[in-house]
Amino acid sequence: MPESETTTADWTVAEDASNVSTMRFEANTSSLYDATISFNDTDERAFRAVVDDGTDTWTMYLFREGGTDDRFVVHVGDPSGFDDLSDLLGNSSSCDVVADRGVVDVRAQTLDGADCPALDFADDLDGPVSIRYENAYNSTLDESRIVGGYDIAVNGTVATNATGHPEDFTAPGETDPTARAVVYSVNYRSSYERETVRNVRDGRYAPREEAYP
């Protein structure tokens, strides 16, 4: 989140996105909520990324299993539906890795380069989506629930201020996170004509592989 808003727990990153390309998170494992302290509070205290189409919601939680070697955990869905952490870690809706820093690539559906099928959300939603980060900061303990970085590219919109700059981001060249407009895709029509032949074809060129739809 912007440096001026470091105490903001929830943050809408994009709205009305018809396509999502890059969606990647990199975080220090030690910064994530330790689910061994109180597993039943994980759904309320862990960082989560929420993708919402207005009807259905896809939620990804990032937290850790603390111990001698911290385990970075990715879970899709409500963790409160499991009896305990061991039960959750053995489910197909979760992926985990022992590492000081974890890399989650939603488009590639991987955690630290290993397959994580739970990250596929394209079949769960329909139409334009909003993307929101929640529980990024714990005001009671005055600490972040995630320390790291992210990259995201969407075919959509973000709220802008009076100067036309995205209001939830810092200006380009300043402290991360920054935002800038890119050409996401191009729709085109090509035609081929000869004396007795005419061929017209409509197409779309999107240079980025998509995670959604």
Coordinates of N, CA, C and O in Angstrom, one line a residue, residues 92-173:
S92 N -6.3 -30.3 -0.8 CA -5.9 -29.8 -2.1 C -6.1 -28.3 -2.3 O -5.6 -27.7 -3.3
S93 N -6.8 -27.6 -1.4 CA -7.0 -26.2 -1.5 C -5.8 -25.4 -0.9 O -5.8 -24.2 -0.8
S94 N -4.8 -26.1 -0.5 CA -3.6 -25.5 0.1 C -2.3 -25.9 -0.5 O -2.2 -27.1 -1.0
C95 N -1.3 -25.1 -0.5 CA 0.1 -25.4 -0.9 C 1.0 -24.8 0.1 O 0.7 -23.8 0.8
D96 N 2.2 -25.4 0.4 CA 3.1 -24.9 1.3 C 4.5 -25.2 1.0 O 4.8 -26.1 0.2
V97 N 5.4 -24.4 1.5 CA 6.9 -24.6 1.3 C 7.6 -24.1 2.5 O 7.3 -23.1 3.1
V98 N 8.7 -24.8 2.9 CA 9.6 -24.3 3.9 C 10.6 -23.4 3.2 O 11.4 -23.8 2.4
A99 N 10.5 -22.1 3.5 CA 11.3 -21.1 2.9 C 11.3 -19.8 3.7 O 10.3 -19.5 4.4
D100 N 12.4 -19.0 3.6 CA 12.4 -17.7 4.3 C 11.5 -16.7 3.6 O 11.1 -15.7 4.1
R101 N 11.3 -16.9 2.3 CA 10.6 -16.0 1.4 C 9.8 -16.9 0.4 O 10.4 -17.7 -0.2
G102 N 8.5 -16.6 0.2 CA 7.7 -17.4 -0.7 C 7.3 -16.5 -1.9 O 7.1 -15.3 -1.8
V103 N 7.2 -17.2 -3.1 CA 6.8 -16.5 -4.3 C 5.5 -17.2 -4.8 O 5.6 -18.4 -5.1
V104 N 4.4 -16.5 -4.9 CA 3.2 -17.0 -5.3 C 2.8 -16.4 -6.7 O 2.7 -15.2 -6.8
D105 N 2.7 -17.2 -7.7 CA 2.4 -16.8 -9.0 C 1.0 -17.4 -9.4 O 0.9 -18.5 -9.7
V106 N 0.0 -16.5 -9.4 CA -1.4 -17.0 -9.6 C -1.6 -17.4 -11.0 O -2.2 -18.4 -11.3
R107 N -1.0 -16.6 -12.0 CA -1.1 -17.0 -13.4 C -0.5 -18.3 -13.7 O -1.1 -19.2 -14.4
A108 N 0.7 -18.6 -13.2 CA 1.4 -19.9 -13.4 C 0.9 -21.0 -12.5 O 1.2 -22.1 -12.7
Q109 N 0.1 -20.6 -11.5 CA -0.4 -21.5 -10.5 C 0.7 -22.3 -9.8 O 0.8 -23.5 -9.7
T110 N 1.7 -21.5 -9.3 CA 2.8 -22.1 -8.6 C 3.1 -21.3 -7.3 O 2.8 -20.2 -7.1
L111 N 3.7 -22.1 -6.4 CA 4.3 -21.6 -5.2 C 5.8 -21.9 -5.2 O 6.1 -23.1 -5.2
D112 N 6.7 -20.9 -5.3 CA 8.1 -21.1 -5.4 C 8.5 -22.1 -6.5 O 9.4 -22.9 -6.4
G113 N 7.7 -21.9 -7.6 CA 8.0 -22.7 -8.8 C 7.3 -24.1 -8.9 O 7.3 -24.7 -9.9
A114 N 6.8 -24.5 -7.8 CA 6.1 -25.8 -7.7 C 4.6 -25.7 -8.0 O 4.0 -24.7 -7.6
D115 N 4.0 -26.6 -8.7 CA 2.6 -26.6 -9.0 C 1.7 -26.4 -7.8 O 1.9 -27.0 -6.8
C116 N 0.7 -25.5 -7.9 CA -0.3 -25.2 -6.9 C -1.6 -25.0 -7.6 O -2.0 -23.9 -7.8
P117 N -2.3 -26.1 -7.9 CA -3.6 -26.1 -8.7 C -4.7 -25.2 -8.0 O -5.6 -24.7 -8.6
A118 N -4.6 -25.1 -6.7 CA -5.6 -24.3 -5.9 C -5.7 -22.9 -6.4 O -6.7 -22.2 -6.2
L119 N -4.6 -22.4 -7.0 CA -4.6 -21.0 -7.4 C -5.4 -20.7 -8.7 O -5.4 -19.5 -9.1
D120 N -6.0 -21.6 -9.3 CA -6.8 -21.4 -10.5 C -8.2 -20.8 -10.1 O -8.9 -21.5 -9.4
F121 N -8.4 -19.6 -10.5 CA -9.7 -19.0 -10.1 C -10.6 -18.6 -11.3 O -11.7 -18.1 -11.2
A122 N -10.1 -18.9 -12.5 CA -10.8 -18.5 -13.7 C -12.2 -19.2 -13.9 O -13.1 -18.6 -14.4
D123 N -12.3 -20.4 -13.4 CA -13.6 -21.1 -13.5 C -14.6 -20.8 -12.4 O -15.7 -21.1 -12.5
D124 N -14.1 -20.0 -11.4 CA -15.0 -19.7 -10.2 C -15.7 -18.4 -10.4 O -16.7 -18.2 -9.6
L125 N -15.3 -17.6 -11.3 CA -15.9 -16.2 -11.4 C -16.3 -16.0 -12.9 O -15.9 -16.7 -13.8
D126 N -17.1 -15.0 -13.0 CA -17.6 -14.6 -14.4 C -17.8 -13.1 -14.5 O -18.4 -12.5 -13.7
G127 N -17.3 -12.6 -15.6 CA -17.4 -11.1 -15.8 C -16.4 -10.3 -15.1 O -15.4 -10.8 -14.5
P128 N -16.5 -9.0 -15.2 CA -15.4 -8.1 -14.6 C -15.3 -8.3 -13.1 O -16.3 -8.6 -12.4
V129 N -14.1 -8.2 -12.6 CA -13.8 -8.4 -11.2 C -13.1 -7.2 -10.5 O -12.5 -6.4 -11.2
S130 N -13.2 -7.2 -9.2 CA -12.5 -6.3 -8.4 C -11.4 -7.1 -7.7 O -11.7 -8.3 -7.3
I131 N -10.3 -6.5 -7.4 CA -9.2 -7.2 -6.6 C -8.9 -6.3 -5.4 O -8.6 -5.1 -5.5
R132 N -8.9 -7.0 -4.2 CA -8.8 -6.3 -3.0 C -7.8 -7.0 -2.1 O -7.8 -8.3 -2.0
Y133 N -7.0 -6.3 -1.4 CA -6.1 -6.9 -0.4 C -6.6 -6.6 1.0 O -7.0 -5.4 1.3
E134 N -6.8 -7.6 1.8 CA -7.3 -7.4 3.2 C -6.4 -7.9 4.3 O -5.6 -8.8 4.0
N135 N -6.5 -7.4 5.4 CA -5.7 -7.7 6.6 C -4.2 -7.5 6.3 O -3.4 -8.3 6.7
A136 N -3.9 -6.5 5.6 CA -2.5 -6.2 5.3 C -1.8 -5.6 6.5 O -0.6 -5.6 6.6
Y137 N -2.6 -5.1 7.4 CA -2.0 -4.4 8.6 C -2.8 -4.7 9.8 O -4.1 -4.7 9.8
N138 N -2.2 -5.0 11.0 CA -2.9 -5.2 12.2 C -2.7 -3.9 13.1 O -1.6 -3.7 13.6
S139 N -3.7 -3.1 13.2 CA -3.6 -1.9 14.0 C -3.4 -2.1 15.5 O -2.8 -1.3 16.2
T140 N -4.0 -3.2 16.0 CA -3.9 -3.5 17.4 C -2.4 -3.7 17.8 O -1.9 -3.2 18.8
L141 N -1.7 -4.5 17.0 CA -0.3 -4.8 17.3 C 0.7 -3.9 16.6 O 1.9 -4.0 16.7
D142 N 0.1 -3.0 15.7 CA 0.9 -2.0 15.0 C 2.0 -2.7 14.1 O 3.2 -2.4 14.2
E143 N 1.5 -3.7 13.3 CA 2.5 -4.4 12.5 C 1.8 -4.9 11.2 O 0.6 -5.1 11.1
S144 N 2.6 -5.0 10.2 CA 2.1 -5.5 8.9 C 1.9 -7.0 8.9 O 2.6 -7.7 9.6
R145 N 0.9 -7.4 8.2 CA 0.6 -8.9 8.1 C 1.3 -9.5 6.9 O 1.2 -10.7 6.6
I146 N 2.0 -8.6 6.1 CA 2.8 -9.1 5.0 C 3.8 -8.1 4.6 O 3.5 -6.9 4.6
V147 N 5.0 -8.5 4.4 CA 6.1 -7.7 4.0 C 6.8 -8.3 2.8 O 7.2 -9.4 2.8
G148 N 6.7 -7.5 1.7 CA 7.3 -8.1 0.4 C 6.9 -7.2 -0.7 O 6.8 -6.0 -0.6
G149 N 6.5 -7.8 -1.9 CA 6.1 -7.0 -3.0 C 5.1 -7.8 -3.9 O 4.9 -9.0 -3.6
Y150 N 4.5 -7.1 -4.8 CA 3.6 -7.8 -5.7 C 3.7 -7.1 -7.1 O 4.0 -6.0 -7.2
D151 N 3.3 -7.9 -8.1 CA 3.1 -7.4 -9.5 C 1.7 -7.8 -9.9 O 1.3 -9.0 -9.8
I152 N 1.0 -6.9 -10.6 CA -0.3 -7.2 -11.1 C -0.6 -6.4 -12.4 O -0.2 -5.2 -12.4
A153 N -1.1 -7.0 -13.3 CA -1.5 -6.3 -14.6 C -2.9 -6.7 -14.9 O -3.3 -7.9 -15.0
V154 N -3.8 -5.7 -15.1 CA -5.2 -6.0 -15.3 C -5.7 -5.2 -16.5 O -5.2 -4.1 -16.8
N155 N -6.7 -5.7 -17.1 CA -7.4 -4.9 -18.2 C -8.7 -4.3 -17.5 O -9.7 -4.9 -17.4
G156 N -8.5 -3.2 -16.8 CA -9.6 -2.6 -16.0 C -9.3 -1.2 -15.7 O -8.6 -0.4 -16.4
T157 N -9.8 -0.7 -14.5 CA -9.7 0.7 -14.1 C -9.3 0.7 -12.7 O -9.4 -0.2 -11.9
V158 N -8.7 1.9 -12.3 CA -8.4 2.2 -10.9 C -8.9 3.6 -10.6 O -9.0 4.5 -11.6
A159 N -9.3 3.9 -9.4 CA -9.8 5.3 -9.1 C -8.6 6.3 -9.2 O -7.5 6.0 -8.9
T160 N -8.9 7.4 -9.8 CA -7.9 8.5 -10.0 C -8.2 9.7 -9.2 O -9.4 10.0 -8.9
N161 N -7.2 10.5 -9.0 CA -7.4 11.8 -8.3 C -7.6 12.9 -9.3 O -7.7 12.7 -10.5
A162 N -7.5 14.2 -8.8 CA -7.8 15.3 -9.7 C -6.8 15.5 -10.8 O -7.0 16.1 -11.9
T163 N -5.6 15.0 -10.6 CA -4.5 15.1 -11.6 C -4.5 13.9 -12.6 O -3.7 13.8 -13.5
G164 N -5.5 13.0 -12.4 CA -5.6 11.8 -13.2 C -4.7 10.6 -12.8 O -4.6 9.6 -13.5
H165 N -4.0 10.8 -11.7 CA -3.1 9.7 -11.2 C -3.9 8.8 -10.3 O -4.8 9.2 -9.5
P166 N -3.7 7.5 -10.3 CA -4.4 6.5 -9.4 C -4.2 6.9 -8.0 O -3.1 7.1 -7.5
E167 N -5.3 7.1 -7.3 CA -5.3 7.7 -6.0 C -4.8 6.7 -4.9 O -4.4 7.1 -3.8
D168 N -4.9 5.4 -5.2 CA -4.4 4.5 -4.2 C -3.0 4.0 -4.4 O -2.5 3.0 -3.8
F169 N -2.2 4.7 -5.2 CA -0.8 4.4 -5.5 C 0.0 5.7 -5.4 O -0.5 6.8 -5.6
T170 N 1.3 5.5 -5.2 CA 2.2 6.7 -5.3 C 2.6 6.9 -6.7 O 2.4 6.1 -7.6
A171 N 3.1 8.1 -7.0 CA 3.4 8.5 -8.3 C 4.6 7.7 -8.9 O 5.5 7.3 -8.1
P172 N 4.7 7.5 -10.2 CA 5.8 6.8 -10.8 C 7.1 7.4 -10.4 O 7.3 8.6 -10.4
G173 N 8.1 6.6 -10.0 CA 9.4 7.1 -9.6 C 9.6 7.3 -8.1 O 10.7 7.6 -7.7

